[in-house]
Short mmCIF file of C-alpha atoms in Angstrom, two decimals:
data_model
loop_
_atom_site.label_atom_id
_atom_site.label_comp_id
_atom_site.label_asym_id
_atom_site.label_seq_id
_atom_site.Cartn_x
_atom_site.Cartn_y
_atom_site.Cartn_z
CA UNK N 15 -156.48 248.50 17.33
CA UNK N 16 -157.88 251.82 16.79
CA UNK N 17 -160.23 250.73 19.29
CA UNK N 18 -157.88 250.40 21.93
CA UNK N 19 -156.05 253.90 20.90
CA UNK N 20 -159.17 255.38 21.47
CA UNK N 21 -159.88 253.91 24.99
CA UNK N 22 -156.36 255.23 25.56
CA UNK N 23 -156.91 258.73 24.18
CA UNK N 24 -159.95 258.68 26.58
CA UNK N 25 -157.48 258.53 29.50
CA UNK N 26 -155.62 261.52 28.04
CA UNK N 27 -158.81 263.93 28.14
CA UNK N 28 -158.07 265.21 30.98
CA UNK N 29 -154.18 265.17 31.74
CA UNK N 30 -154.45 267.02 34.79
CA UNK N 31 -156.32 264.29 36.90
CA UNK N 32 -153.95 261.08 35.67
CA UNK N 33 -151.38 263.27 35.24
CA UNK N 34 -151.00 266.38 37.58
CA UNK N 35 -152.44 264.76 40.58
CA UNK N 36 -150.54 261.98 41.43
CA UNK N 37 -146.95 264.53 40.53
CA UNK N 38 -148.88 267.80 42.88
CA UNK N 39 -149.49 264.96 45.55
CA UNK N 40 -145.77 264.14 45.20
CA UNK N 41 -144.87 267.48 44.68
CA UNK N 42 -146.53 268.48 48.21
CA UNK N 43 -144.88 265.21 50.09
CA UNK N 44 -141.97 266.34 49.10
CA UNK N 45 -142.28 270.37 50.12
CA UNK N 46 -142.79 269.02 53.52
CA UNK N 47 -140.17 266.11 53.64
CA UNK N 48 -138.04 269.25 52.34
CA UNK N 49 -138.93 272.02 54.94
CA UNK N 50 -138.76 269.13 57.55
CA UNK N 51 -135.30 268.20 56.95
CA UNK N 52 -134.50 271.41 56.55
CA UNK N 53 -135.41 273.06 59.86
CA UNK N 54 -134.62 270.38 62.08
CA UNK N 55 -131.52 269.55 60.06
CA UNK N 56 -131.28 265.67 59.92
CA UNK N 57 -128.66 265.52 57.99
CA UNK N 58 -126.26 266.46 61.00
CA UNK N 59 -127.99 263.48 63.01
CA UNK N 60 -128.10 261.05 60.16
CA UNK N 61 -125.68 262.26 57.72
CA UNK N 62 -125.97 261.35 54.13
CA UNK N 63 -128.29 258.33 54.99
CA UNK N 64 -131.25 260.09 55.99
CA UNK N 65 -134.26 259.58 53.80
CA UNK N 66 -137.60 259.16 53.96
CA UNK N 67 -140.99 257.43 52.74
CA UNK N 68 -142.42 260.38 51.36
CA UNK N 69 -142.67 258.56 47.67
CA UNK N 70 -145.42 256.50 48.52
CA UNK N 71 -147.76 259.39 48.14
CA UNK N 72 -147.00 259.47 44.52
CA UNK N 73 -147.57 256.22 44.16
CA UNK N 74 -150.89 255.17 46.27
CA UNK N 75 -151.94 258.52 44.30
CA UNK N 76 -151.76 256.97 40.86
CA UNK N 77 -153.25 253.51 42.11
CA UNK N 78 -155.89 255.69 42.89
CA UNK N 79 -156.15 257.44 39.85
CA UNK N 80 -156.73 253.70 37.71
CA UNK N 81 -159.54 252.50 40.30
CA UNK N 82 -161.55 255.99 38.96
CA UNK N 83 -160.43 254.85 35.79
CA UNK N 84 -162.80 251.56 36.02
CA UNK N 85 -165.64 252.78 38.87
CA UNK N 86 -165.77 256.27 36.61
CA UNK N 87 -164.50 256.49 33.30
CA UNK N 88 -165.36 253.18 31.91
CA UNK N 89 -169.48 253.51 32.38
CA UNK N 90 -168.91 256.45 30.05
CA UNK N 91 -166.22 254.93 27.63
CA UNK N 92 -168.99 252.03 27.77
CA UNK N 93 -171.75 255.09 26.77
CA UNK N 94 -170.14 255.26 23.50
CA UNK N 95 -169.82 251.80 22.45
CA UNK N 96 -166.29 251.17 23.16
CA UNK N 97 -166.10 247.22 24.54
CA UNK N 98 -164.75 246.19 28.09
CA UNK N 99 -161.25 244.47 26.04
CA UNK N 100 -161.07 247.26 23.81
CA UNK N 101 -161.27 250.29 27.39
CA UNK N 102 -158.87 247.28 29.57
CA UNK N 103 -156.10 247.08 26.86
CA UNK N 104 -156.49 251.11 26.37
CA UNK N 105 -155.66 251.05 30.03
CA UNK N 106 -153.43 248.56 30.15
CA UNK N 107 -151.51 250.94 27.37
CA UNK N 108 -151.99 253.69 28.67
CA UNK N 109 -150.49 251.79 32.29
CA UNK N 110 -147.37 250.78 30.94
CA UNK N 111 -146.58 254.15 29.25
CA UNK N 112 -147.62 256.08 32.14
CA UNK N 113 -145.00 253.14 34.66
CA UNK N 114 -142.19 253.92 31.98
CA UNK N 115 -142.62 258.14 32.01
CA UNK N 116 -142.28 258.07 35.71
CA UNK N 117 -139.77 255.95 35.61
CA UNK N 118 -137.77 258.04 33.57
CA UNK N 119 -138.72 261.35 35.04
CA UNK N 120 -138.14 259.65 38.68
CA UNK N 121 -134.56 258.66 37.68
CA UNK N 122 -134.07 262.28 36.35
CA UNK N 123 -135.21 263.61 39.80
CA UNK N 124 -132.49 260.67 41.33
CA UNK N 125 -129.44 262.23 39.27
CA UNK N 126 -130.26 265.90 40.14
CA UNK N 127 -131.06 264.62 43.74
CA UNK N 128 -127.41 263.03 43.49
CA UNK N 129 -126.34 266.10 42.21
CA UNK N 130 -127.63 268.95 44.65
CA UNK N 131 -126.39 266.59 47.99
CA UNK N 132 -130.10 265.71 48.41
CA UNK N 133 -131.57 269.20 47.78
CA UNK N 134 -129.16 270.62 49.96
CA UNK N 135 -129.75 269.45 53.20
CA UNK N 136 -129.31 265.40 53.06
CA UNK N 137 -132.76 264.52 51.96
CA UNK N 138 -133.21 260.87 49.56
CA UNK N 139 -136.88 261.55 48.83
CA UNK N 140 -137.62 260.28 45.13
CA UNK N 141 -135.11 257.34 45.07
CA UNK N 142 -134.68 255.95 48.61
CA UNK N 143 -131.85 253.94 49.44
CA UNK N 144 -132.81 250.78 49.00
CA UNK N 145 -134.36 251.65 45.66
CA UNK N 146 -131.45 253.50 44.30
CA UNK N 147 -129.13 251.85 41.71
CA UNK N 148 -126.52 252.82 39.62
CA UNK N 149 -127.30 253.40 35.93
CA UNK N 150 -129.71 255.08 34.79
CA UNK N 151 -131.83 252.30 32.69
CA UNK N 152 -131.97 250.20 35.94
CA UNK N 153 -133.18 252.92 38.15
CA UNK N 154 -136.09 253.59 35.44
CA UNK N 155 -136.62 249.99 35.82
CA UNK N 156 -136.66 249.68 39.68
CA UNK N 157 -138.56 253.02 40.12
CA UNK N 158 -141.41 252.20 37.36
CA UNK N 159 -141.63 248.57 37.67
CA UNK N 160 -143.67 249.09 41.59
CA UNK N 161 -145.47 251.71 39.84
CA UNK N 162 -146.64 249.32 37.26
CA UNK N 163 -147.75 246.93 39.68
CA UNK N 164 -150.11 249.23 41.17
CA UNK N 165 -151.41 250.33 38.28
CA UNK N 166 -152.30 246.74 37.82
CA UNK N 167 -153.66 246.65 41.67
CA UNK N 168 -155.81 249.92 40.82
CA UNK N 169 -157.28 248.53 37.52
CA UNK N 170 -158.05 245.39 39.77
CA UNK N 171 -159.84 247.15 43.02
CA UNK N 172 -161.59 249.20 40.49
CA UNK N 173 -163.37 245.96 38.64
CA UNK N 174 -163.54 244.82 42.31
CA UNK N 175 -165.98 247.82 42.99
CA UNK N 176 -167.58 248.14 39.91
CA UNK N 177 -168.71 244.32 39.71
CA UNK N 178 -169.56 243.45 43.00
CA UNK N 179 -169.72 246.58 44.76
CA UNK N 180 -169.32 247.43 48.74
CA UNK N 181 -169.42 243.79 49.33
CA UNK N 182 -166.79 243.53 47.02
CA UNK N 183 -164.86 245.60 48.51
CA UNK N 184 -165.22 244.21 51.89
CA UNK N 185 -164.27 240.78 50.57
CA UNK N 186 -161.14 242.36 48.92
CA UNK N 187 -160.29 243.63 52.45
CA UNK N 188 -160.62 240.89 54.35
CA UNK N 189 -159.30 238.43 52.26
CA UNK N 190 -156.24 240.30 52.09
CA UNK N 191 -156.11 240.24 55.53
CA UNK N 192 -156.95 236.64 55.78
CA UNK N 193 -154.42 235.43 53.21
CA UNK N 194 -151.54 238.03 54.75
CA UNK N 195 -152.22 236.96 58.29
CA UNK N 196 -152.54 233.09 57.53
CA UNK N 197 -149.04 233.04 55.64
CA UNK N 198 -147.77 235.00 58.76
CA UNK N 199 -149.07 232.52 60.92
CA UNK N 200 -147.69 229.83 58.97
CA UNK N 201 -144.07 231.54 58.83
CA UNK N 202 -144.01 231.69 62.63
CA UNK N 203 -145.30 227.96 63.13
CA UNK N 204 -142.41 226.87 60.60
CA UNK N 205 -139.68 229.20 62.47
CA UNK N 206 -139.20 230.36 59.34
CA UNK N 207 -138.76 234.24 59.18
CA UNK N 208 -134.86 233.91 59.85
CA UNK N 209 -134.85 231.76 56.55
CA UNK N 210 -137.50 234.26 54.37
CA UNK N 211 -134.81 237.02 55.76
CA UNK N 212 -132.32 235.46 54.68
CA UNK N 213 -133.61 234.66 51.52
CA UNK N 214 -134.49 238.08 50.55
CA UNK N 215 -131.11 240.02 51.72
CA UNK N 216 -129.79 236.89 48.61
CA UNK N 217 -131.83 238.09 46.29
CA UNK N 218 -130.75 241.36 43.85
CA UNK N 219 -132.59 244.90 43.76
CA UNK N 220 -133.33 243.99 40.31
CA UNK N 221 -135.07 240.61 41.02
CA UNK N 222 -137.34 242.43 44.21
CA UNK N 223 -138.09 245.78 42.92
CA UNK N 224 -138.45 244.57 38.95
CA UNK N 225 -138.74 241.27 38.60
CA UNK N 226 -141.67 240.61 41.36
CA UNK N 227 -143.58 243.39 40.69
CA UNK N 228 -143.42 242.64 36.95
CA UNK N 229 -144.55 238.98 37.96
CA UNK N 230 -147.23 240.78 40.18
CA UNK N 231 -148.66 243.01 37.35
CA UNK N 232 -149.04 240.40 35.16
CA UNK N 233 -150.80 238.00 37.39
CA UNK N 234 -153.46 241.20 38.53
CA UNK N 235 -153.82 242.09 34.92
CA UNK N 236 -154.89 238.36 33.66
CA UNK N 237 -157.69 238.92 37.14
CA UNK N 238 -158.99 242.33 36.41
CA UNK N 239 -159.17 241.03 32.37
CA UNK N 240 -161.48 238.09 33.80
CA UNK N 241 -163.62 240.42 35.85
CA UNK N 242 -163.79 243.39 33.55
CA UNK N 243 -165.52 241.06 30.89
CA UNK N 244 -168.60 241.02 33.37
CA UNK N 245 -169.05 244.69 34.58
CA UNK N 246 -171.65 246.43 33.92
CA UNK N 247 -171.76 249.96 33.44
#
């Protein structure tokens, strides 16, 4: 265990890279999403529904930040005997608190959001819409559960690269591709996308934005822990 608090603490060195980067990047996405809104005014052509994508920089920035935490920290964490389990579940801890702090600091932003008629000119940046929930428990839920789930994605790209390289990489790419345009294909030769619409308009906030990417997280974690075990610094 001390291990694993130590792999953890190795994350922590530096606060400003997992830490500051992802919240300047989000920080800077929403300046602009801000100043846009504000000179052109959207919320007299949209109203109070106007809001924007802007999030996703926050969170592509911290899937990001856990690929460079296999391809770059591990060799080193590796340099001074700590095991591949021992780094991944330091990670993995490190992961969960990091989904749960944004979370809670994201729901924060929703209330004063709520608060301040979306900054003062209309603008939904840090919970949009369709993410936003009432209470404040299940908003920490819906807005850290994603982030969890990409966490899991990063930690899995990373072993992706670090194991097997460009080609790797490439292989990643493509069979993502492959696997997203086959079930497309499939969808369309069943005449199904009416019913998969359907479908998900029936299903809860909680059950898409939690439940799935929990599901998701889990399933990438049990991958990456299978291809950690063979990396090589």
């Amino acid at each position: 265990m001390n291990r694993v608090l130590a792999a953890a603490r190795l994350q922590l060195v530096h606060p400003m890279v997992i830490l500051g980067v992802p919240w300047m990047v989000g920080a800077l996405s929403f300046a602009i999403n801000w100043a846009v809104w504000r000179i052109v005014d959207i919320r007299s052509l949209e109203g109070e529904d106007g809001f924007t994508g802007g999030i996703l920089a926050l969170y592509i920035t911290v899937l990001i930040v856990f690929v460079q935490a296999v391809t770059q920290l591990m060799p080193f964490a590796m340099g001074i005997s700590l095991s591949r389990r021992s780094y991944f579940l330091g990670t993995c801890l490190v992961g969960v608190g990091m989904a749960l702090g944004f979370g809670l600091v994201l729901a924060l932003l929703d209330a004063v959001e709520s608060a301040t008629g979306g900054w003062g000119v209309g603008l939904q940046f840090w919970t949009p819409p369709p993410l936003d929930v009432d209470g404040f428990f299940a908003q920490v839920a819906v807005s850290g559960a994603p982030m969890l789930a990409l966490i899991a994605a990063g930690v899995g790209m990373g072993v992706v690269t670090k194991r097997w390289g460009p080609n790797g990489v490439w292989g990643l790419i493509i069979g993502g591709i492959v696997v997203l345009g086959g079930a497309a294909v499939l969808v369309t030769w069943l005449r199904a996308w009416t019913d998969l619409g359907r479908w998900l308009v029936d299903q809860s906030v909680m059950t898409l934005a939690v439940g799935l990417p929990l599901a998701l997280a889990a399933v990438l974690a049990l991958l990456a822990f299978a291809g950690i075990r063979r990396v090589v610094p």
